[in-house]
């Protein structure tokens, strides 16, 4: 039993944790402060901790480096793929949870596709989309190298297995009695799904959607290989400041802050479900 | 009349539907859209990769060049390629060292935080920050922190009277710098999941052990770790799979250099396939890696995921 008295051990524990937290948070603190440091201070040795903050780097990133364009690209791709993932994924994971479709084998096969090394998929995609980009249908659907449709396809594939597994865990939490009752009231199976199951699963579906948005936003490999200018996303755009003349640390930090900050907010929002999400629904934190 | 009609119609409706489609068939119908997506966009590229790996494909040869069928030549080339093996060994080394450090640090921290008296929630939330940030973006920031001249880490080393390091430029140090970055980003992953596991442990066995006067060490060895082990193994497998395909921070910090000391397998395949445009060789190597990952991780994961979700169902 733990005593009520504050002991030296309690204080020691707390100080160790605080020390580790400082080390952990320092890179992010440094990123944010660098983004508001004047250029001459950024390159000072030893590094300066106190300075007059400036927003010139943000101005540079958005006005000269077209960063707003990358953000809108990322949003289109992330929202588009998340929408497809949620529609297809919720139907599928519901079938897995209620009708045990495929007896677990199918679901496991789906998980395997998520474990594939992305590089093994991106190379054939490079050739396939290069060809597709030259056809009329491909151009119409925005499929091709450096096109947004291409990225939507890629992110859909990579988020769908994750979403199916995570939503499956949420669907399992819904008692079947409610559905049976609705069936007896004369609802069709599909109507039960829409009117009874979906409202109950809404929080879980929202959590899954936010996770998908987060993964799409942070994705780099597909975006860096399959896009150049037109469809360039934010994570790739941060690298823009690694130029021939050297690295522009100020604008780069500003860009990185813009890239990282919204996702940190999302993660804090997801806090209660983060463990469940990180383990594909297997561990309920 | 209306009162009679209303339920009648609905009942026949249900019966009719049941005749049209069994629950099993209905389940398959629901799964179909997802399977179509995964099939067309997941399996087709895979078959295409197999196709590429069996031909001579050199994208620099121009669009007119025929992709000649060469059988298993590319696989033969891959298995005889020293650089391929070097990259695989390097990746394995990276994954083993990095994931081990993360596991040890993450588990210890989880125990520490679990016993904190104050601010548990805030501490937990703050450890989310590295996890949520895009590896490619924070990788660039770490490049700045690691900078040999005006990086903060060297300034810190100088301040305590140590020799500054060329973190990303020294071929003896660079891979370890990447490991430090990976540990920074992913230790919270181990920490958060272990912490959740700790907090959901049943209370009774521990109370019984305390009554019996079992030592702390014995409780850990006989109770805590055995009860936690499914979660820990799951974390370990998930982390290993991810570590084995590390790409983002390599691409934004060292680009595989200096020399090839930080060239992980994914970055190596990227260089062969999309810089030298030998998609055939790169595809053959990627398929070999894919096979290894599925054999290693697949079976482990299957058992673990099933165990965990069964357990959750009865909780």
XYZ file of C-alpha atoms in Angstrom:
600
model
C 0.000 0.000 0.000
C 1.239 3.415 -0.842
C 1.598 5.771 2.087
C -0.085 9.140 1.975
C 3.101 10.922 2.950
C 5.227 12.509 0.253
C 8.530 10.692 0.341
C 11.945 11.515 -1.054
C 11.429 8.764 -3.611
C 8.347 10.530 -4.963
C 10.316 13.699 -5.480
C 13.201 11.825 -7.067
C 10.854 10.063 -9.473
C 9.269 13.337 -10.446
C 12.636 14.983 -11.083
C 13.859 12.115 -13.257
C 10.660 12.283 -15.309
C 10.948 16.055 -15.650
C 14.568 15.746 -16.794
C 13.598 13.208 -19.456
C 10.664 15.344 -20.524
C 12.976 18.314 -21.025
C 15.266 16.225 -23.246
C 12.251 14.881 -25.134
C 10.610 18.221 -25.725
C 13.765 20.168 -26.467
C 13.889 19.465 -30.246
C 10.307 20.660 -30.611
C 10.966 23.712 -28.452
C 14.031 24.454 -30.566
C 12.065 24.091 -33.792
C 9.462 26.596 -32.643
C 11.951 29.133 -31.301
C 14.154 28.875 -34.407
C 11.139 29.656 -36.530
C 10.842 33.072 -34.849
C 14.567 33.861 -34.572
C 16.184 36.501 -36.775
C 18.494 34.892 -39.354
C 21.772 36.160 -37.903
C 20.912 34.727 -34.492
C 20.091 31.300 -35.942
C 23.679 30.796 -37.083
C 25.298 32.037 -33.892
C 27.726 29.871 -31.892
C 27.081 29.235 -29.097
C 23.340 29.197 -29.801
C 21.381 32.091 -28.368
C 18.402 31.495 -26.127
C 17.185 35.097 -25.935
C 16.278 37.263 -28.913
C 13.697 39.569 -30.441
C 11.084 37.309 -32.085
C 10.246 37.890 -35.751
C 7.750 36.366 -38.148
C 9.766 36.946 -41.313
C 10.374 33.199 -41.825
C 6.670 32.421 -41.840
C 6.182 35.233 -44.299
C 8.947 33.833 -46.473
C 7.579 30.277 -46.332
C 4.090 31.349 -47.321
C 4.857 34.138 -49.777
C 7.997 33.045 -51.557
C 7.951 29.291 -51.129
C 4.358 28.518 -52.013
C 3.749 26.750 -48.751
C 0.012 27.470 -48.757
C -0.242 25.437 -51.957
C 1.368 22.433 -50.256
C -0.997 22.720 -47.331
C -4.045 22.744 -49.570
C -2.659 19.744 -51.479
C -2.110 17.859 -48.261
C -5.604 18.685 -47.050
C -7.225 17.532 -50.297
C -5.290 14.283 -50.296
C -5.766 13.593 -46.598
C -9.498 14.363 -46.573
C -10.143 12.551 -49.860
C -8.398 9.359 -48.846
C -9.849 9.431 -45.345
C -13.357 9.713 -46.772
C -12.902 6.636 -48.986
C -11.223 4.743 -46.175
C -14.034 5.445 -43.727
C -16.812 4.501 -46.166
C -15.229 1.235 -47.353
C -13.629 0.487 -44.010
C -16.699 0.888 -41.820
C -18.754 -1.463 -44.014
C -16.002 -4.050 -44.038
C -15.089 -3.913 -40.373
C -18.763 -4.113 -39.426
C -19.080 -7.267 -41.514
C -16.001 -8.684 -39.805
C -17.324 -7.826 -36.350
C -20.913 -9.072 -36.833
C -20.878 -11.731 -39.516
C -17.322 -12.945 -38.971
C -16.806 -12.764 -42.712
C -13.804 -14.769 -43.818
C -13.400 -16.267 -40.349
C -10.489 -14.041 -39.345
C -8.289 -15.092 -42.272
C -9.472 -12.302 -44.506
C -8.942 -9.764 -41.779
C -5.471 -10.988 -41.181
C -4.707 -10.847 -44.885
C -5.802 -7.216 -44.784
C -3.445 -6.511 -41.909
C -0.599 -8.077 -43.870
C -1.018 -5.548 -46.663
C -0.370 -2.828 -44.074
C 2.900 -4.500 -43.082
C 4.212 -4.424 -46.648
C 7.272 -2.235 -47.026
C 6.009 0.842 -48.844
C 9.043 0.892 -51.115
C 7.951 -2.452 -52.631
C 4.663 -0.834 -53.693
C 5.940 2.547 -54.730
C 8.195 1.239 -57.493
C 5.480 -0.545 -59.476
C 3.220 2.447 -58.777
C 5.814 4.732 -60.285
C 5.610 2.866 -63.600
C 1.849 2.261 -63.443
C 1.019 5.905 -62.722
C 3.539 7.155 -65.246
C 1.630 5.186 -67.864
C -1.774 6.119 -66.465
C -0.863 9.802 -66.550
C -0.615 9.639 -70.327
C -4.078 8.193 -70.850
C -7.277 10.209 -71.067
C -8.910 8.433 -68.125
C -5.827 8.915 -66.027
C -5.759 12.614 -66.763
C -9.450 12.925 -66.037
C -9.111 11.162 -62.672
C -5.935 13.052 -61.793
C -3.984 9.791 -61.747
C -0.417 10.100 -62.877
C 2.933 11.242 -61.587
C 2.688 14.492 -59.682
C -1.125 14.301 -59.471
C -3.292 14.464 -56.357
C -5.430 11.457 -57.320
C -2.348 9.271 -57.197
C -1.639 10.184 -53.622
C -5.280 9.669 -52.647
C -5.030 6.136 -54.019
C -1.789 5.441 -52.138
C -2.997 6.772 -48.817
C -6.284 4.911 -49.152
C -4.440 1.623 -49.509
C -2.187 2.289 -46.601
C -4.853 3.556 -44.226
C -7.622 1.107 -45.086
C -6.163 -1.932 -43.262
C -5.446 0.204 -40.229
C -8.951 1.678 -40.253
C -10.619 -1.716 -40.632
C -8.766 -3.093 -37.635
C -9.328 -0.080 -35.450
C -13.025 0.270 -36.294
C -13.444 -3.462 -35.797
C -12.480 -2.971 -32.158
C -15.078 -0.230 -31.806
C -17.833 -2.250 -33.496
C -17.104 -5.133 -31.132
C -17.936 -2.844 -28.222
C -21.505 -2.336 -29.426
C -23.867 -4.861 -27.840
C -25.628 -7.024 -30.423
C -28.858 -6.915 -28.392
C -29.585 -3.422 -29.673
C -29.275 -4.554 -33.258
C -31.403 -7.634 -32.649
C -34.110 -5.451 -31.148
C -34.060 -3.160 -34.148
C -34.286 -6.161 -36.459
C -37.351 -7.384 -34.608
C -38.867 -3.938 -35.055
C -38.686 -4.584 -38.771
C -35.532 -2.720 -39.723
C -33.587 -4.237 -42.587
C -29.973 -5.213 -41.990
C -28.710 -2.174 -43.830
C -31.115 0.126 -41.986
C -29.897 -1.314 -38.678
C -26.373 -0.462 -39.712
C -27.237 3.101 -40.703
C -29.735 3.969 -37.961
C -28.494 1.988 -34.965
C -24.881 0.938 -35.394
C -23.368 4.013 -37.029
C -24.623 6.499 -34.415
C -23.311 4.262 -31.651
C -19.980 3.792 -33.408
C -19.650 7.460 -34.337
C -16.993 8.309 -31.726
C -14.903 5.339 -32.823
C -15.285 6.258 -36.466
C -14.289 9.837 -35.714
C -11.202 8.630 -33.861
C -10.282 6.403 -36.798
C -10.761 9.269 -39.231
C -8.504 11.564 -37.229
C -5.826 8.881 -37.135
C -6.085 8.501 -40.917
C -5.784 12.258 -41.358
C -2.741 12.281 -39.117
C -1.025 9.457 -41.019
C -1.785 11.021 -44.411
C -0.571 14.420 -43.274
C 2.704 12.987 -41.976
C 3.315 10.640 -44.915
C 6.542 11.250 -46.768
C 7.759 8.310 -48.853
C 4.948 8.176 -51.418
C 4.704 11.931 -51.598
C 8.414 12.438 -52.131
C 8.669 9.849 -54.899
C 5.386 10.323 -56.741
C 5.092 14.116 -56.717
C 7.196 17.032 -57.868
C 5.540 20.481 -57.867
C 1.844 20.299 -58.683
C 0.883 17.716 -56.065
C 3.700 18.296 -53.587
C 2.608 17.855 -49.981
C 3.679 19.571 -46.816
C 6.206 17.039 -45.506
C 8.038 17.122 -48.825
C 7.677 20.890 -48.970
C 9.673 21.295 -45.756
C 12.633 19.927 -47.693
C 12.341 22.824 -50.165
C 14.470 24.915 -47.877
C 17.353 22.542 -48.362
C 18.549 24.503 -51.394
C 21.629 24.607 -53.607
C 22.906 27.545 -51.572
C 22.537 25.692 -48.294
C 19.788 25.130 -45.801
C 17.543 28.070 -44.917
C 17.045 27.148 -41.284
C 14.605 29.930 -40.428
C 11.972 29.240 -43.095
C 12.586 25.513 -42.685
C 11.764 25.690 -38.987
C 8.704 27.786 -39.741
C 7.540 25.222 -42.287
C 8.246 22.326 -39.948
C 6.314 24.065 -37.177
C 3.337 24.560 -39.472
C 3.602 20.884 -40.414
C 3.930 19.531 -36.893
C 1.709 21.826 -34.801
C -1.739 20.748 -36.083
C -0.855 17.084 -35.693
C 0.269 17.638 -32.119
C -3.146 19.161 -31.436
C -4.817 16.164 -33.063
C -2.744 13.770 -30.987
C -3.737 15.565 -27.803
C -7.362 15.316 -28.906
C -6.909 11.594 -29.470
C -5.127 11.047 -26.177
C -7.713 8.684 -24.747
C -7.576 6.468 -27.811
C -3.959 6.836 -28.794
C -2.888 3.442 -27.462
C -5.796 1.712 -29.132
C -4.955 3.410 -32.419
C -1.245 2.688 -32.241
C -1.896 -1.021 -31.757
C -4.533 -1.327 -34.506
C -7.236 -1.708 -31.867
C -5.568 -4.655 -30.113
C -4.744 -2.934 -26.810
C -7.446 -0.821 -25.217
C -5.747 1.819 -23.147
C -57.039 -1.883 -41.619
C -53.890 0.142 -41.382
C -52.963 -1.393 -38.050
C -53.163 -4.842 -39.570
C -51.269 -4.003 -42.705
C -48.285 -2.286 -41.277
C -46.503 -5.136 -39.462
C -47.536 -7.626 -42.108
C -45.685 -5.827 -44.855
C -42.560 -5.480 -42.799
C -42.443 -9.141 -41.860
C -42.742 -10.320 -45.423
C -40.090 -7.809 -46.256
C -37.675 -9.357 -43.786
C -38.474 -12.871 -44.967
C -37.978 -11.903 -48.565
C -34.620 -10.348 -47.826
C -33.531 -13.369 -45.885
C -34.306 -15.542 -48.832
C -32.418 -13.284 -51.192
C -29.325 -13.160 -49.087
C -27.901 -15.095 -46.165
C -25.951 -13.328 -43.433
C -22.751 -14.748 -44.837
C -23.415 -13.390 -48.299
C -24.421 -10.054 -46.834
C -21.130 -9.908 -44.956
C -19.239 -10.556 -48.163
C -21.198 -7.789 -49.870
C -20.153 -5.340 -47.153
C -16.520 -6.367 -47.400
C -16.407 -6.128 -51.179
C -15.677 -2.389 -51.616
C -12.714 -2.591 -49.248
C -11.438 -5.730 -50.939
C -11.721 -4.127 -54.366
C -9.631 -1.209 -53.178
C -7.032 -3.458 -51.592
C -7.001 -5.808 -54.551
C -6.651 -3.272 -57.318
C -4.358 -0.963 -55.507
C -2.576 -3.418 -53.242
C -2.241 -6.717 -55.020
C -1.972 -5.436 -58.573
C 1.198 -3.455 -57.757
C 2.561 -6.550 -56.096
C 2.014 -8.656 -59.203
C 3.409 -5.827 -61.250
C 6.500 -5.844 -59.043
C 6.887 -9.561 -59.703
C 6.541 -8.826 -63.407
C 9.200 -6.113 -63.210
C 11.550 -8.364 -61.288
C 11.463 -10.990 -64.054
C 12.399 -8.586 -66.841
C 15.240 -6.328 -67.787
C 13.902 -2.872 -66.955
C 16.133 0.140 -67.254
C 14.131 3.362 -67.330
C 17.150 5.331 -68.539
C 17.139 3.298 -71.770
C 14.228 5.356 -73.112
C 10.590 4.600 -73.753
C 11.220 2.534 -76.884
C 13.317 -0.076 -75.107
C 11.676 -3.497 -74.800
C 11.477 -4.980 -71.343
C 12.962 -8.365 -72.065
C 12.058 -11.394 -69.984
C 15.154 -12.558 -68.124
C 13.776 -15.184 -65.758
C 15.267 -15.189 -62.303
C 18.370 -13.223 -63.272
C 17.473 -10.268 -61.077
C 16.974 -12.507 -58.063
C 20.308 -14.156 -58.768
C 21.840 -10.700 -58.987
C 20.199 -9.620 -55.735
C 21.364 -12.661 -53.789
C 24.915 -12.146 -55.052
C 24.914 -8.417 -54.402
C 27.195 -7.354 -51.564
C 25.653 -3.898 -51.297
C 22.197 -5.413 -50.929
C 23.375 -7.610 -48.100
C 25.287 -4.757 -46.527
C 22.140 -2.605 -46.562
C 20.065 -5.453 -45.115
C 22.614 -6.137 -42.380
C 22.812 -2.423 -41.586
C 19.038 -2.217 -41.347
C 18.919 -5.277 -39.097
C 21.610 -3.771 -36.887
C 19.766 -0.469 -36.763
C 16.446 -2.139 -35.954
C 17.860 -4.400 -33.242
C 19.825 -1.676 -31.465
C 17.205 1.011 -31.831
C 14.216 -1.111 -30.846
C 16.086 -2.649 -27.883
C 16.948 0.774 -26.504
C 13.371 1.914 -27.037
C 11.984 -1.129 -25.264
C 14.289 -0.772 -22.244
C 13.800 2.981 -21.946
C 10.084 2.867 -22.698
C 9.311 0.103 -20.216
C 11.390 1.688 -17.441
C 9.760 5.039 -18.029
C 6.331 3.450 -18.000
C 7.019 1.963 -14.568
C 8.365 5.300 -13.372
C 5.390 7.291 -14.647
C 2.914 4.720 -13.383
C 4.123 5.465 -9.859
C 4.186 9.224 -10.205
C 2.178 11.076 -7.602
C 1.500 14.232 -9.550
C 0.817 15.310 -13.136
C 0.544 11.782 -14.534
C -1.919 12.918 -17.208
C 0.099 15.917 -18.327
C 3.310 13.905 -18.455
C 1.609 11.278 -20.585
C 0.238 13.921 -22.928
C 3.610 15.607 -23.354
C 5.221 12.335 -24.429
C 2.828 12.317 -27.377
C 4.614 15.207 -29.051
C 7.496 13.333 -30.717
C 5.111 10.589 -31.824
C 2.737 12.966 -33.544
C 5.324 14.941 -35.478
C 6.107 13.982 -39.060
C 9.460 12.132 -39.067
C 10.470 13.863 -42.289
C 9.879 17.325 -40.836
C 11.403 16.807 -37.399
C 14.226 14.922 -39.109
C 15.219 18.197 -40.748
C 15.139 19.903 -37.361
C 17.401 17.219 -35.956
C 19.789 17.928 -38.788
C 20.011 21.438 -37.441
C 20.465 20.206 -33.856
C 23.208 17.850 -35.056
C 24.992 20.487 -37.147
C 28.721 20.309 -36.527
C 29.234 24.092 -36.330
C 26.149 25.774 -34.924
C 24.167 22.757 -33.708
C 22.926 22.782 -30.140
C 24.258 19.344 -29.267
C 27.814 20.323 -30.092
C 27.375 23.544 -28.156
C 26.314 21.442 -25.179
C 29.318 19.138 -25.595
C 31.651 22.114 -25.770
C 30.035 23.689 -22.726
C 30.827 20.640 -20.582
C 34.338 20.464 -21.991
C 33.950 17.529 -24.393
C 35.061 17.216 -27.989
C 32.309 18.228 -30.428
C 31.140 15.450 -32.760
C 30.438 15.508 -36.447
C 27.107 13.818 -35.770
C 25.924 13.180 -39.296
C 29.210 13.546 -41.164
C 31.434 11.109 -39.296
C 31.043 7.598 -40.677
C 31.593 6.087 -37.227
C 28.894 8.204 -35.623
C 26.203 8.827 -38.234
C 24.244 5.592 -37.825
C 24.152 6.094 -34.069
C 22.898 9.639 -34.561
C 20.022 8.194 -36.572
C 19.438 5.653 -33.812
C 19.267 8.467 -31.241
C 16.708 10.231 -33.397
C 14.637 7.072 -33.751
C 14.832 6.438 -30.005
C 13.681 9.996 -29.383
C 10.715 9.611 -31.682
C 9.551 6.110 -30.802
C 10.351 5.515 -27.127
C 7.046 7.263 -26.299
C 5.288 4.605 -28.392
C 6.628 1.831 -26.158
C 6.079 3.974 -23.095
C 2.428 4.803 -23.765
C 1.384 1.274 -24.652
C 3.265 -0.274 -21.719
C 1.733 2.299 -19.403
C -1.729 1.405 -20.669
C -0.898 -2.254 -20.119
C 0.295 -1.559 -16.573
C -2.809 0.406 -15.717
C -5.122 -2.353 -16.891
C -3.420 -5.120 -14.895
C -5.771 -6.890 -12.461
C -5.327 -5.725 -8.854
C -6.011 -8.980 -6.965
C -2.848 -11.011 -7.709
C -0.712 -8.078 -6.621
C -2.579 -7.647 -3.359
C -2.225 -11.367 -2.693
C 1.505 -11.192 -3.415
C 1.871 -8.292 -1.028
C 0.075 -10.198 1.723
C 2.419 -13.118 1.126
C 5.342 -10.735 1.564
C 6.804 -11.362 -1.896
C 9.806 -9.197 -2.760
C 9.439 -6.456 -5.371
C 11.771 -8.325 -7.681
C 9.781 -11.510 -7.375
C 6.513 -9.692 -8.064
C 8.019 -8.174 -11.199
C 9.395 -11.464 -12.434
C 6.493 -13.705 -11.540
C 3.534 -11.382 -11.957
C 4.035 -8.089 -13.749
C 6.112 -9.213 -16.704
C 4.227 -12.433 -17.437
C 0.942 -10.511 -17.344
C 2.368 -7.733 -19.497
C 4.193 -9.949 -21.950
C 1.508 -10.155 -24.678
C 1.387 -6.368 -24.860
C 5.169 -6.070 -24.778
C 5.639 -8.611 -27.556
C 3.035 -6.838 -29.668
C 4.829 -3.523 -29.175
C 8.120 -5.180 -30.029
C 6.814 -6.682 -33.267
C 5.092 -3.482 -34.400
C 8.216 -1.436 -33.647
C 10.494 -3.916 -35.413
C 8.419 -3.889 -38.584
C 8.498 -0.087 -38.623
C 12.193 0.160 -37.809
C 13.022 -2.270 -40.607
C 11.532 0.085 -43.175
C 12.906 3.378 -41.885
C 13.080 5.946 -44.671
C 11.811 9.441 -43.864
C 14.535 10.744 -41.515
C 17.250 9.189 -43.693
C 15.921 11.023 -46.724
C 15.808 14.348 -44.900
C 19.050 14.120 -42.916
C 21.906 12.063 -44.321
C 20.511 10.723 -47.614
C 22.308 7.500 -46.824
C 25.672 9.121 -46.260
C 28.441 9.556 -45.427
C 29.417 6.865 -47.898
C 26.630 4.401 -47.286
C 26.775 4.088 -43.506
C 23.185 5.209 -42.924
C 21.703 3.642 -46.038
C 18.824 1.522 -44.741
C 17.247 -1.060 -46.989
C 14.351 1.190 -47.983
C 16.656 4.047 -48.902
C 18.943 1.659 -50.758
C 16.028 0.304 -52.804
C 14.905 3.857 -53.515
C 18.383 4.678 -54.818
C 18.640 1.586 -57.011
C 15.073 1.764 -58.309
C 14.376 5.453 -58.619
C 17.780 7.125 -58.853
C 19.632 4.562 -60.984
C 16.280 3.518 -62.507
C 16.991 -0.186 -62.280
C 13.446 -1.045 -61.266
C 13.953 -4.708 -62.108
C 16.766 -5.246 -59.616
C 15.138 -3.067 -56.980
C 11.827 -4.938 -57.344
C 13.527 -8.305 -56.980
C 15.255 -7.110 -53.818
C 12.054 -5.557 -52.489
C 10.224 -8.847 -52.995
C 12.911 -10.690 -51.048
C 12.563 -8.193 -48.198
C 8.780 -8.421 -48.362
C 9.013 -12.182 -48.045
C 11.306 -11.942 -45.021
C 9.048 -9.409 -43.286
C 5.920 -11.460 -43.882
C 7.544 -14.657 -42.648
C 8.998 -13.023 -39.556
C 6.305 -10.606 -38.553
C 3.266 -12.224 -40.085
C 3.066 -15.268 -37.865
C 3.979 -13.419 -34.709
C 1.454 -10.703 -35.365
C -1.348 -13.075 -36.205
C -1.136 -14.864 -32.888
C -0.744 -11.655 -30.927
C -3.561 -9.738 -32.540
C -5.938 -12.623 -32.044
C -4.934 -13.058 -28.401
C -5.345 -9.386 -27.696
C -8.698 -8.947 -29.359
C -10.089 -12.125 -27.758
C -9.014 -10.830 -24.390
C -10.540 -7.426 -25.060
C -13.844 -8.994 -25.959
C -14.224 -10.512 -22.515
C -12.938 -7.555 -20.558
